[in-house]
Amino acid sequence: MTNAADVVRLDPSDPAFSADRHAAYRRLRETAPVARTVVNGQDSWLLTGYAEVEKALKSAKNAVQPRPGEFPAHIGAGPAAEFYRFSLPNVDAPAHTRLRKLAAPAFQPRSVKRMRAWVEEIILGGLDELAERDDVVDFVREYAMKIPALIACRLLHAPPQDATTVLERMPGLNAVLSQGDITPEQLAEADATAQFYFDYIGDIVDTMRGKLGDDDPVGALLLAEADGERLSRTELVVTLVGFFVASYHTTMVAMTNAVYALARHQDQYRRLAEDPSLAGAAWEENLRFEAPVHFVWRYAGAGTELSGTPIREGEHLLLGLAAANRDPARFARPDTFDMGRADNRHLAFTAGGHFCLGAPLSRLEGEILLRELPRRLPSLELYADEPPRTTDLTFAMISRLDIAPRGR
Ligand code: HEM
């Protein structure tokens, strides 16, 4: 039993927590949906109920910086800090409003619709390769890591042959993104990684300047930079590197979770095979059932109160997206994977001003993948019911998923 006054510690290296995070989230939600915690040495409030998390996300008073212009000390003062300080998820209004307005049109459903042909080609090309295999395949390494990398490269006009190398460097940035204490070696690596991406994307934008329209994510930002007032060169490059970072890991995890969930729920897999028009709903249910990003954070604005608990201005809030998505007060039978669910307004993409900009692209990818998966791999089976998982608190993921694409 947990009381609101207890300090809760979520330890991702604890095998019991890692094996069933949802059991821990459930206990908290039932006893203390707004609980004291410590995350990376910082006092925080841990929120696990849908209503509380949604309220914190939607409150315009809350911010992503503790005070305007203040950033965590652990990011240092080099290129990694520059990346952190100008990235959309770490910026508040008015800069956030300006950046978001510039980047948003290229991700509107109308613009994303125009990406369909090449997104489809990449996703289906990967599935065709899997369908040829009659051995054991690690879906994470052989599909989920590759396909989002190819999509991210195509989005940014980077050559597909760079996909593996460019995206393999991504974990180098994690230490600054995770808000925690980091070693000087990790910071040095994060700085080198950030500089690598600045140079890499800097070259691409210089090559593409003048060649793209405003319906293209890179083109829209290049046009804004060109008039000299709306966007600086640093903001341009950081925002585009941010697209790599934001789209790659989340999509890799979501694709892996989808295959795991559907292979374990063969009734749902058959249902999807019989009615491919359910693919979009199946992707949403996958995101609700296992949110790829378990936590985001905010700093409380003045006068915040959550479920009767007064929160002081500037206090850190750790918002449990995966926990909120299994709240029985919001979703009937929350622990059941059910693609027929009505009103599936999950929080995997969050809500409010920082709502995932790439959600329409992710939805397109998910719909294509899940429409074609049962057609191309009708006998798909898992090798292990309990695959290994990484121990990161925020980015919980299956690290290896052995499947038999054509059945065992
Ligand atoms: C299943 C896939 C995805 C999931 C689960 C996901 C989830 C998220 C989450 C949790 C946030 C943080 C929002 C917040 O702090 O309130 C976010 C932000 C963001 N995502 Fe996604 N994302 C996905 C795919 C993508 C893709 C494909 C892109 C394409 C570039 C993208 C671009 C972004 C951007 C630019 C932001 C920052 C938005 C802002 O702060 O205004 N995401 N996403």
CSV table of C-alpha atoms and ligand atoms in Angstrom, one decimal:
chain,number,residue,atom,x,y,z
A,1,MET,CA,0.0,0.0,0.0
A,2,THR,CA,1.4,3.4,-1.0
A,3,ASN,CA,0.4,6.7,0.7
A,4,ALA,CA,0.7,10.0,-1.0
A,5,ALA,CA,3.3,11.0,1.6
A,6,ASP,CA,5.6,8.0,0.8
A,7,VAL,CA,8.5,8.6,-1.5
A,8,VAL,CA,8.1,6.1,-4.4
A,9,ARG,CA,11.1,4.9,-6.2
A,10,LEU,CA,10.7,3.3,-9.6
A,11,ASP,CA,13.8,1.2,-10.3
A,12,PRO,CA,14.1,0.1,-13.9
A,13,SER,CA,17.0,-2.2,-13.0
A,14,ASP,CA,14.8,-4.2,-10.6
A,15,PRO,CA,13.8,-7.4,-12.6
A,16,ALA,CA,10.4,-7.5,-11.0
A,17,PHE,CA,9.5,-3.9,-12.1
A,18,SER,CA,11.0,-4.5,-15.5
A,19,ALA,CA,9.1,-7.8,-16.0
A,20,ASP,CA,5.7,-6.1,-15.2
A,21,ARG,CA,5.8,-2.4,-15.1
A,22,HIS,CA,2.1,-2.2,-15.4
A,23,ALA,CA,1.6,-4.0,-12.1
A,24,ALA,CA,3.6,-1.3,-10.4
A,25,TYR,CA,1.8,1.5,-12.2
A,26,ARG,CA,-1.6,-0.1,-11.3
A,27,ARG,CA,-0.7,-0.3,-7.6
A,28,LEU,CA,0.3,3.4,-7.6
A,29,ARG,CA,-2.7,4.5,-9.6
A,30,GLU,CA,-5.0,2.7,-7.1
A,31,THR,CA,-3.4,4.1,-4.0
A,32,ALA,CA,-1.5,7.3,-4.8
A,33,PRO,CA,-2.1,8.6,-8.4
A,34,VAL,CA,-0.1,11.7,-7.4
A,35,ALA,CA,3.0,10.4,-5.4
A,36,ARG,CA,6.3,11.8,-4.3
A,37,THR,CA,9.3,10.4,-6.1
A,38,VAL,CA,12.9,11.1,-6.8
A,39,VAL,CA,14.1,10.9,-10.4
A,40,ASN,CA,17.7,11.2,-11.2
A,41,GLY,CA,18.4,12.9,-7.9
A,42,GLN,CA,15.6,15.4,-8.3
A,43,ASP,CA,12.4,15.6,-6.2
A,44,SER,CA,9.4,15.1,-8.3
A,45,TRP,CA,5.7,14.2,-8.4
A,46,LEU,CA,4.8,11.0,-10.1
A,47,LEU,CA,1.4,10.9,-11.9
A,48,THR,CA,-0.1,7.6,-13.0
A,49,GLY,CA,-3.8,8.4,-13.5
A,50,TYR,CA,-5.2,9.4,-16.9
A,51,ALA,CA,-7.1,12.5,-15.5
A,52,GLU,CA,-4.1,13.8,-13.7
A,53,VAL,CA,-1.6,13.2,-16.5
A,54,GLU,CA,-4.0,14.7,-19.1
A,55,LYS,CA,-4.6,17.8,-16.9
A,56,ALA,CA,-0.9,18.4,-16.4
A,57,LEU,CA,-0.2,18.1,-20.2
A,58,LYS,CA,-3.0,20.4,-21.2
A,59,SER,CA,-2.4,23.1,-18.6
A,60,ALA,CA,-0.9,26.1,-20.3
A,61,LYS,CA,0.6,27.2,-17.0
A,62,ASN,CA,3.0,24.2,-16.9
A,63,ALA,CA,6.3,24.5,-18.7
A,64,VAL,CA,9.2,22.3,-19.9
A,65,GLN,CA,11.8,24.6,-18.4
A,66,PRO,CA,12.0,25.1,-14.6
A,67,ARG,CA,12.2,28.9,-15.1
A,68,PRO,CA,12.4,30.7,-18.5
A,69,GLY,CA,15.8,30.1,-20.0
A,70,GLU,CA,16.9,27.6,-17.3
A,71,PHE,CA,18.3,24.2,-18.4
A,72,PRO,CA,19.6,21.2,-16.4
A,73,ALA,CA,23.2,21.5,-15.4
A,74,HIS,CA,24.1,18.0,-16.7
A,75,ILE,CA,23.8,19.1,-20.4
A,76,GLY,CA,27.1,21.1,-20.1
A,77,ALA,CA,27.8,24.0,-22.4
A,78,GLY,CA,28.9,22.3,-25.7
A,79,PRO,CA,27.1,21.1,-28.8
A,80,ALA,CA,24.9,18.7,-26.8
A,81,ALA,CA,23.7,21.6,-24.7
A,82,GLU,CA,23.0,23.6,-27.9
A,83,PHE,CA,21.0,20.6,-29.2
A,84,TYR,CA,19.0,20.4,-26.0
A,85,ARG,CA,18.3,24.1,-25.6
A,86,PHE,CA,16.9,24.6,-29.1
A,87,SER,CA,14.9,21.3,-29.4
A,88,LEU,CA,11.1,21.6,-29.6
A,89,PRO,CA,10.3,19.4,-26.6
A,90,ASN,CA,12.6,21.5,-24.4
A,91,VAL,CA,11.4,24.9,-25.4
A,92,ASP,CA,8.5,26.9,-24.0
A,93,ALA,CA,6.4,29.7,-25.5
A,94,PRO,CA,7.0,32.1,-27.2
A,95,ALA,CA,9.9,30.4,-29.0
A,96,HIS,CA,8.0,27.1,-29.0
A,97,THR,CA,5.0,28.6,-30.6
A,98,ARG,CA,7.1,30.2,-33.3
A,99,LEU,CA,9.1,27.0,-34.1
A,100,ARG,CA,6.0,24.8,-34.0
A,101,LYS,CA,4.1,27.1,-36.4
A,102,LEU,CA,7.0,26.8,-38.9
A,103,ALA,CA,7.4,23.0,-38.6
A,104,ALA,CA,3.7,22.0,-38.3
A,105,PRO,CA,2.4,22.5,-41.9
A,106,ALA,CA,4.8,19.8,-43.3
A,107,PHE,CA,3.3,17.2,-40.9
A,108,GLN,CA,-0.4,18.0,-41.4
A,109,PRO,CA,-2.4,15.1,-42.6
A,110,ARG,CA,-2.6,16.6,-46.1
A,111,SER,CA,1.2,16.8,-46.4
A,112,VAL,CA,1.7,13.4,-44.8
A,113,LYS,CA,-0.7,11.9,-47.4
A,114,ARG,CA,1.8,12.9,-50.1
A,115,MET,CA,4.5,10.8,-48.3
A,116,ARG,CA,2.5,7.7,-48.6
A,117,ALA,CA,4.1,6.2,-51.7
A,118,TRP,CA,7.7,6.2,-50.4
A,119,VAL,CA,6.7,5.3,-46.8
A,120,GLU,CA,4.8,2.3,-48.3
A,121,GLU,CA,7.7,1.3,-50.4
A,122,ILE,CA,10.1,1.2,-47.4
A,123,ILE,CA,7.7,-0.6,-45.1
A,124,LEU,CA,6.5,-3.2,-47.6
A,125,GLY,CA,10.0,-3.8,-49.0
A,126,GLY,CA,11.1,-4.8,-45.4
A,127,LEU,CA,8.1,-7.0,-45.0
A,128,ASP,CA,8.8,-8.8,-48.3
A,129,GLU,CA,12.3,-9.5,-47.1
A,130,LEU,CA,10.9,-11.0,-43.9
A,131,ALA,CA,8.4,-13.1,-45.8
A,132,GLU,CA,11.3,-14.8,-47.6
A,133,ARG,CA,12.8,-16.0,-44.4
A,134,ASP,CA,12.2,-19.4,-42.9
A,135,ASP,CA,14.7,-19.2,-40.0
A,136,VAL,CA,14.6,-17.4,-36.7
A,137,VAL,CA,14.6,-13.6,-37.2
A,138,ASP,CA,15.2,-11.0,-34.5
A,139,PHE,CA,12.5,-8.5,-35.5
A,140,VAL,CA,14.1,-5.7,-33.6
A,141,ARG,CA,17.4,-5.8,-35.4
A,142,GLU,CA,16.2,-7.0,-38.8
A,143,TYR,CA,13.1,-4.8,-39.2
A,144,ALA,CA,12.3,-2.3,-36.4
A,145,MET,CA,15.7,-0.8,-36.3
A,146,LYS,CA,16.1,-0.6,-40.1
A,147,ILE,CA,12.7,0.7,-41.3
A,148,PRO,CA,12.4,3.8,-39.2
A,149,ALA,CA,16.0,4.7,-40.0
A,150,LEU,CA,15.2,4.5,-43.7
A,151,ILE,CA,12.1,6.6,-43.2
A,152,ALA,CA,13.9,9.2,-41.1
A,153,CYS,CA,16.6,9.5,-43.8
A,154,ARG,CA,14.1,9.8,-46.6
A,155,LEU,CA,12.3,12.5,-44.6
A,156,LEU,CA,15.5,14.5,-44.3
A,157,HIS,CA,16.7,13.9,-47.8
A,158,ALA,CA,19.7,11.9,-46.5
A,159,PRO,CA,20.9,9.0,-48.7
A,160,PRO,CA,19.4,5.6,-47.7
A,161,GLN,CA,22.9,4.1,-47.5
A,162,ASP,CA,23.7,6.4,-44.6
A,163,ALA,CA,20.7,5.1,-42.6
A,164,THR,CA,22.5,2.5,-40.4
A,165,THR,CA,25.6,4.6,-39.7
A,166,VAL,CA,23.7,7.8,-39.0
A,167,LEU,CA,21.1,6.3,-36.7
A,168,GLU,CA,23.6,4.0,-34.9
A,169,ARG,CA,25.1,7.2,-33.4
A,170,MET,CA,21.8,8.2,-31.9
A,171,PRO,CA,22.3,6.6,-28.4
A,172,GLY,CA,25.3,9.0,-28.0
A,173,LEU,CA,22.8,11.8,-27.3
A,174,ASN,CA,20.6,9.8,-24.8
A,175,ALA,CA,22.7,10.8,-21.8
A,176,VAL,CA,21.7,14.5,-22.2
A,177,LEU,CA,18.1,13.8,-23.2
A,178,SER,CA,17.4,11.6,-20.1
A,179,GLN,CA,17.8,14.5,-17.7
A,180,GLY,CA,20.0,12.5,-15.4
A,181,ASP,CA,23.5,12.9,-14.0
A,182,ILE,CA,26.1,11.9,-16.5
A,183,THR,CA,29.8,11.2,-16.5
A,184,PRO,CA,32.3,13.5,-18.2
A,185,GLU,CA,32.9,10.7,-20.7
A,186,GLN,CA,29.2,10.5,-21.6
A,187,LEU,CA,29.0,14.2,-21.9
A,188,ALA,CA,32.0,14.2,-24.2
A,189,GLU,CA,30.4,11.5,-26.3
A,190,ALA,CA,27.1,13.5,-26.4
A,191,ASP,CA,29.0,16.6,-27.5
A,192,ALA,CA,30.8,14.7,-30.3
A,193,THR,CA,27.5,13.1,-31.4
A,194,ALA,CA,25.7,16.4,-31.5
A,195,GLN,CA,28.5,18.0,-33.5
A,196,PHE,CA,28.4,15.0,-35.9
A,197,TYR,CA,24.7,15.6,-36.5
A,198,PHE,CA,25.0,19.3,-36.8
A,199,ASP,CA,27.7,18.8,-39.6
A,200,TYR,CA,25.7,16.0,-41.3
A,201,ILE,CA,22.4,17.9,-41.4
A,202,GLY,CA,24.2,21.2,-42.1
A,203,ASP,CA,25.6,19.6,-45.3
A,204,ILE,CA,22.1,18.4,-46.3
A,205,VAL,CA,20.4,21.7,-45.8
A,206,ASP,CA,23.1,23.4,-47.8
A,207,THR,CA,22.6,21.0,-50.7
A,208,MET,CA,18.8,21.2,-50.6
A,209,ARG,CA,18.5,25.0,-50.3
A,210,GLY,CA,16.3,26.3,-53.1
A,211,LYS,CA,15.2,22.9,-54.3
A,212,LEU,CA,12.2,22.2,-52.0
A,213,GLY,CA,8.7,23.6,-51.4
A,214,ASP,CA,7.0,24.4,-48.1
A,215,ASP,CA,5.0,21.1,-48.2
A,216,ASP,CA,8.3,19.3,-47.4
A,217,PRO,CA,9.5,19.3,-43.7
A,218,VAL,CA,13.0,20.4,-44.7
A,219,GLY,CA,11.8,22.8,-47.4
A,220,ALA,CA,9.4,24.6,-45.1
A,221,LEU,CA,12.1,25.3,-42.5
A,222,LEU,CA,14.6,26.3,-45.2
A,223,LEU,CA,12.2,28.9,-46.5
A,224,ALA,CA,11.7,30.2,-43.0
A,225,GLU,CA,15.4,30.5,-42.4
A,226,ALA,CA,16.0,32.2,-45.8
A,227,ASP,CA,14.0,35.3,-44.9
A,228,GLY,CA,16.4,35.7,-41.9
A,229,GLU,CA,13.9,36.6,-39.2
A,230,ARG,CA,11.7,33.6,-38.6
A,231,LEU,CA,14.3,31.0,-37.9
A,232,SER,CA,18.0,31.0,-37.1
A,233,ARG,CA,20.5,28.6,-38.7
A,234,THR,CA,21.0,26.9,-35.3
A,235,GLU,CA,17.2,26.4,-34.9
A,236,LEU,CA,16.9,25.0,-38.4
A,237,VAL,CA,19.6,22.4,-37.9
A,238,VAL,CA,18.6,21.5,-34.4
A,239,THR,CA,14.9,21.1,-35.4
A,240,LEU,CA,15.9,18.8,-38.2
A,241,VAL,CA,18.2,16.7,-36.1
A,242,GLY,CA,15.3,16.6,-33.6
A,243,PHE,CA,13.1,14.9,-36.3
A,244,PHE,CA,15.7,12.1,-36.5
A,245,VAL,CA,15.8,11.8,-32.7
A,246,ALA,CA,12.0,12.0,-32.2
A,247,SER,CA,11.0,9.7,-35.0
A,248,TYR,CA,13.6,6.9,-34.8
A,249,HIS,CA,13.4,5.4,-31.4
A,250,THR,CA,9.7,5.8,-30.8
A,251,THR,CA,8.8,4.2,-34.2
A,252,MET,CA,11.2,1.3,-33.6
A,253,VAL,CA,9.7,0.5,-30.2
A,254,ALA,CA,6.1,0.9,-31.5
A,255,MET,CA,6.7,-1.5,-34.4
A,256,THR,CA,8.2,-4.1,-32.1
A,257,ASN,CA,5.4,-3.7,-29.6
A,258,ALA,CA,2.8,-4.1,-32.3
A,259,VAL,CA,4.3,-7.4,-33.6
A,260,TYR,CA,4.7,-8.7,-30.1
A,261,ALA,CA,1.1,-7.8,-29.1
A,262,LEU,CA,-0.4,-9.2,-32.3
A,263,ALA,CA,1.6,-12.4,-32.2
A,264,ARG,CA,0.5,-13.0,-28.6
A,265,HIS,CA,-3.2,-12.2,-29.5
A,266,GLN,CA,-3.7,-14.5,-32.4
A,267,ASP,CA,-7.5,-13.9,-32.3
A,268,GLN,CA,-6.8,-10.2,-32.9
A,269,TYR,CA,-4.3,-11.1,-35.6
A,270,ARG,CA,-6.9,-13.2,-37.5
A,271,ARG,CA,-9.4,-10.4,-37.1
A,272,LEU,CA,-7.0,-7.9,-38.7
A,273,ALA,CA,-6.3,-10.4,-41.5
A,274,GLU,CA,-10.0,-10.7,-42.2
A,275,ASP,CA,-10.6,-6.9,-42.0
A,276,PRO,CA,-7.5,-4.8,-42.9
A,277,SER,CA,-9.6,-1.7,-42.5
A,278,LEU,CA,-8.9,-2.2,-38.7
A,279,ALA,CA,-5.2,-1.5,-39.2
A,280,GLY,CA,-5.4,2.2,-38.1
A,281,ALA,CA,-7.4,1.2,-35.0
A,282,ALA,CA,-4.9,-1.6,-34.3
A,283,TRP,CA,-2.0,0.9,-34.4
A,284,GLU,CA,-3.8,3.2,-31.9
A,285,GLU,CA,-4.6,0.3,-29.6
A,286,ASN,CA,-0.9,-0.8,-29.8
A,287,LEU,CA,0.1,2.8,-28.7
A,288,ARG,CA,-2.4,2.8,-25.9
A,289,PHE,CA,-1.6,-0.8,-24.7
A,290,GLU,CA,2.2,-0.1,-24.5
A,291,ALA,CA,3.1,3.6,-24.9
A,292,PRO,CA,6.6,3.7,-26.4
A,293,VAL,CA,7.6,6.6,-24.2
A,294,HIS,CA,6.7,5.8,-20.6
A,295,PHE,CA,7.3,9.2,-19.1
A,296,VAL,CA,7.5,12.9,-20.1
A,297,TRP,CA,8.0,15.7,-17.6
A,298,ARG,CA,6.7,19.2,-16.9
A,299,TYR,CA,7.4,21.9,-14.3
A,300,ALA,CA,4.3,23.1,-12.5
A,301,GLY,CA,2.9,26.5,-12.9
A,302,ALA,CA,1.5,28.7,-10.1
A,303,GLY,CA,-1.6,27.4,-8.4
A,304,THR,CA,-1.4,23.8,-9.7
A,305,GLU,CA,-3.5,21.3,-7.9
A,306,LEU,CA,-3.8,17.6,-8.9
A,307,SER,CA,-6.5,15.4,-7.4
A,308,GLY,CA,-6.6,17.5,-4.3
A,309,THR,CA,-2.8,17.7,-3.9
A,310,PRO,CA,-1.4,21.2,-4.1
A,311,ILE,CA,1.8,21.5,-6.1
A,312,ARG,CA,4.2,24.3,-5.7
A,313,GLU,CA,5.2,26.5,-8.6
A,314,GLY,CA,8.4,25.1,-10.3
A,315,GLU,CA,8.1,21.6,-8.9
A,316,HIS,CA,8.9,18.7,-11.3
A,317,LEU,CA,6.2,16.5,-12.6
A,318,LEU,CA,6.9,13.1,-14.0
A,319,LEU,CA,3.9,12.1,-16.2
A,320,GLY,CA,3.3,8.4,-16.6
A,321,LEU,CA,1.9,8.0,-20.2
A,322,ALA,CA,2.1,4.2,-20.2
A,323,ALA,CA,0.3,4.2,-16.8
A,324,ALA,CA,-2.4,6.7,-17.8
A,325,ASN,CA,-3.1,4.6,-20.9
A,326,ARG,CA,-4.1,1.6,-18.7
A,327,ASP,CA,-6.3,3.6,-16.3
A,328,PRO,CA,-9.7,1.7,-15.9
A,329,ALA,CA,-11.4,5.0,-15.1
A,330,ARG,CA,-10.7,6.0,-18.7
A,331,PHE,CA,-10.5,2.7,-20.6
A,332,ALA,CA,-12.7,-0.3,-20.0
A,333,ARG,CA,-10.7,-3.5,-19.5
A,334,PRO,CA,-7.5,-1.5,-19.9
A,335,ASP,CA,-5.2,-4.6,-19.8
A,336,THR,CA,-6.9,-6.2,-22.8
A,337,PHE,CA,-5.6,-5.6,-26.3
A,338,ASP,CA,-8.7,-4.7,-28.2
A,339,MET,CA,-8.5,-3.0,-31.6
A,340,GLY,CA,-12.3,-2.6,-31.6
A,341,ARG,CA,-12.1,-0.1,-28.8
A,342,ALA,CA,-14.2,3.0,-29.2
A,343,ASP,CA,-13.0,6.5,-28.3
A,344,ASN,CA,-9.3,5.4,-27.9
A,345,ARG,CA,-7.9,8.7,-26.9
A,346,HIS,CA,-4.6,7.5,-25.5
A,347,LEU,CA,-1.7,9.7,-24.4
A,348,ALA,CA,1.2,8.0,-26.2
A,349,PHE,CA,1.6,11.1,-28.3
A,350,THR,CA,0.8,13.2,-25.2
A,351,ALA,CA,-1.7,16.1,-25.4
A,352,GLY,CA,-1.6,19.9,-25.3
A,353,GLY,CA,1.0,22.2,-26.9
A,354,HIS,CA,3.8,19.6,-27.3
A,355,PHE,CA,1.6,16.9,-28.8
A,356,CYS,CA,3.8,14.8,-31.0
A,357,LEU,CA,4.3,16.7,-34.3
A,358,GLY,CA,5.0,13.5,-36.2
A,359,ALA,CA,1.7,11.7,-35.1
A,360,PRO,CA,0.2,11.8,-38.6
A,361,LEU,CA,3.3,10.3,-40.1
A,362,SER,CA,3.4,7.6,-37.3
A,363,ARG,CA,-0.2,6.8,-38.0
A,364,LEU,CA,0.4,6.4,-41.7
A,365,GLU,CA,3.4,4.1,-41.0
A,366,GLY,CA,1.3,2.0,-38.5
A,367,GLU,CA,-1.7,1.7,-40.8
A,368,ILE,CA,0.5,0.5,-43.7
A,369,LEU,CA,2.5,-1.9,-41.5
A,370,LEU,CA,-0.6,-3.5,-39.8
A,371,ARG,CA,-2.7,-3.7,-43.0
A,372,GLU,CA,0.0,-5.7,-44.7
A,373,LEU,CA,1.6,-7.7,-41.9
A,374,PRO,CA,-1.1,-10.4,-41.7
A,375,ARG,CA,-1.3,-10.6,-45.5
A,376,ARG,CA,2.4,-11.1,-45.9
A,377,LEU,CA,3.2,-13.0,-42.7
A,378,PRO,CA,-0.1,-14.9,-42.0
A,379,SER,CA,1.7,-17.6,-40.0
A,380,LEU,CA,3.8,-15.3,-37.9
A,381,GLU,CA,4.8,-16.8,-34.5
A,382,LEU,CA,6.9,-15.8,-31.5
A,383,TYR,CA,9.8,-17.9,-30.2
A,384,ALA,CA,9.8,-16.5,-26.7
A,385,ASP,CA,6.8,-15.3,-24.7
A,386,GLU,CA,8.9,-13.1,-22.4
A,387,PRO,CA,11.5,-11.3,-24.5
A,388,PRO,CA,14.4,-9.4,-22.9
A,389,ARG,CA,13.8,-5.7,-22.3
A,390,THR,CA,16.0,-2.7,-21.8
A,391,THR,CA,16.1,-1.1,-18.3
A,392,ASP,CA,15.6,2.6,-19.2
A,393,LEU,CA,12.9,4.2,-17.2
A,394,THR,CA,11.6,6.4,-20.0
A,395,PHE,CA,12.3,4.4,-23.1
A,396,ALA,CA,11.3,0.9,-22.0
A,397,MET,CA,11.6,-1.5,-24.9
A,398,ILE,CA,11.9,-5.1,-26.0
A,399,SER,CA,15.6,-5.4,-27.0
A,400,ARG,CA,15.3,-8.7,-28.9
A,401,LEU,CA,12.2,-10.3,-30.4
A,402,ASP,CA,12.7,-13.7,-32.0
A,403,ILE,CA,10.0,-14.5,-34.5
A,404,ALA,CA,9.3,-17.2,-37.1
A,405,PRO,CA,7.9,-15.1,-40.0
A,406,ARG,CA,6.4,-18.2,-41.7
A,407,GLY,CA,5.5,-20.1,-38.5
A,408,ARG,CA,7.5,-22.6,-36.5
B,1,HEM,C1,5.0,5.8,-32.5
B,1,HEM,C2,5.7,6.8,-32.8
B,1,HEM,C3,5.8,8.0,-31.9
B,1,HEM,C4,5.6,8.2,-30.6
B,1,HEM,C5,5.0,7.3,-29.6
B,1,HEM,C6,5.9,9.6,-30.3
B,1,HEM,C7,5.8,10.2,-29.1
B,1,HEM,C8,6.1,11.5,-28.8
B,1,HEM,C9,6.2,12.0,-27.4
B,1,HEM,C10,5.8,11.3,-26.1
B,1,HEM,C11,6.6,13.3,-27.5
B,1,HEM,C12,6.8,14.3,-26.4
B,1,HEM,C13,5.6,15.3,-26.3
B,1,HEM,C14,5.5,16.0,-25.0
B,1,HEM,O1,6.5,16.3,-24.3
B,1,HEM,O2,4.4,16.5,-24.7
B,1,HEM,C15,6.8,13.6,-28.9
B,1,HEM,C16,7.2,14.8,-29.4
B,1,HEM,C17,7.6,15.0,-30.7
B,1,HEM,N1,7.6,14.1,-31.8
B,1,HEM,FE1,6.9,12.2,-31.6
B,1,HEM,N2,6.4,10.2,-31.4
B,1,HEM,C18,6.4,9.3,-32.5
B,1,HEM,C19,6.8,9.5,-33.8
B,1,HEM,C20,7.3,10.7,-34.3
B,1,HEM,C21,7.6,10.9,-35.7
B,1,HEM,C22,7.5,9.8,-36.8
B,1,HEM,C23,8.1,12.2,-35.8
B,1,HEM,C24,8.6,12.8,-37.0
B,1,HEM,C25,9.5,13.6,-37.2
B,1,HEM,C26,8.0,12.8,-34.4
B,1,HEM,C27,8.3,14.1,-34.1
B,1,HEM,C28,8.1,14.7,-32.9
B,1,HEM,C29,8.5,16.0,-32.6
B,1,HEM,C30,9.1,17.0,-33.6
B,1,HEM,C31,8.1,16.3,-31.2
B,1,HEM,C32,8.3,17.5,-30.4
B,1,HEM,C33,7.0,18.3,-30.4
B,1,HEM,C34,7.0,19.5,-29.5
B,1,HEM,O3,7.6,19.5,-28.4
B,1,HEM,O4,6.3,20.5,-29.9
B,1,HEM,N3,7.5,11.8,-33.6
B,1,HEM,N4,6.6,12.5,-29.7
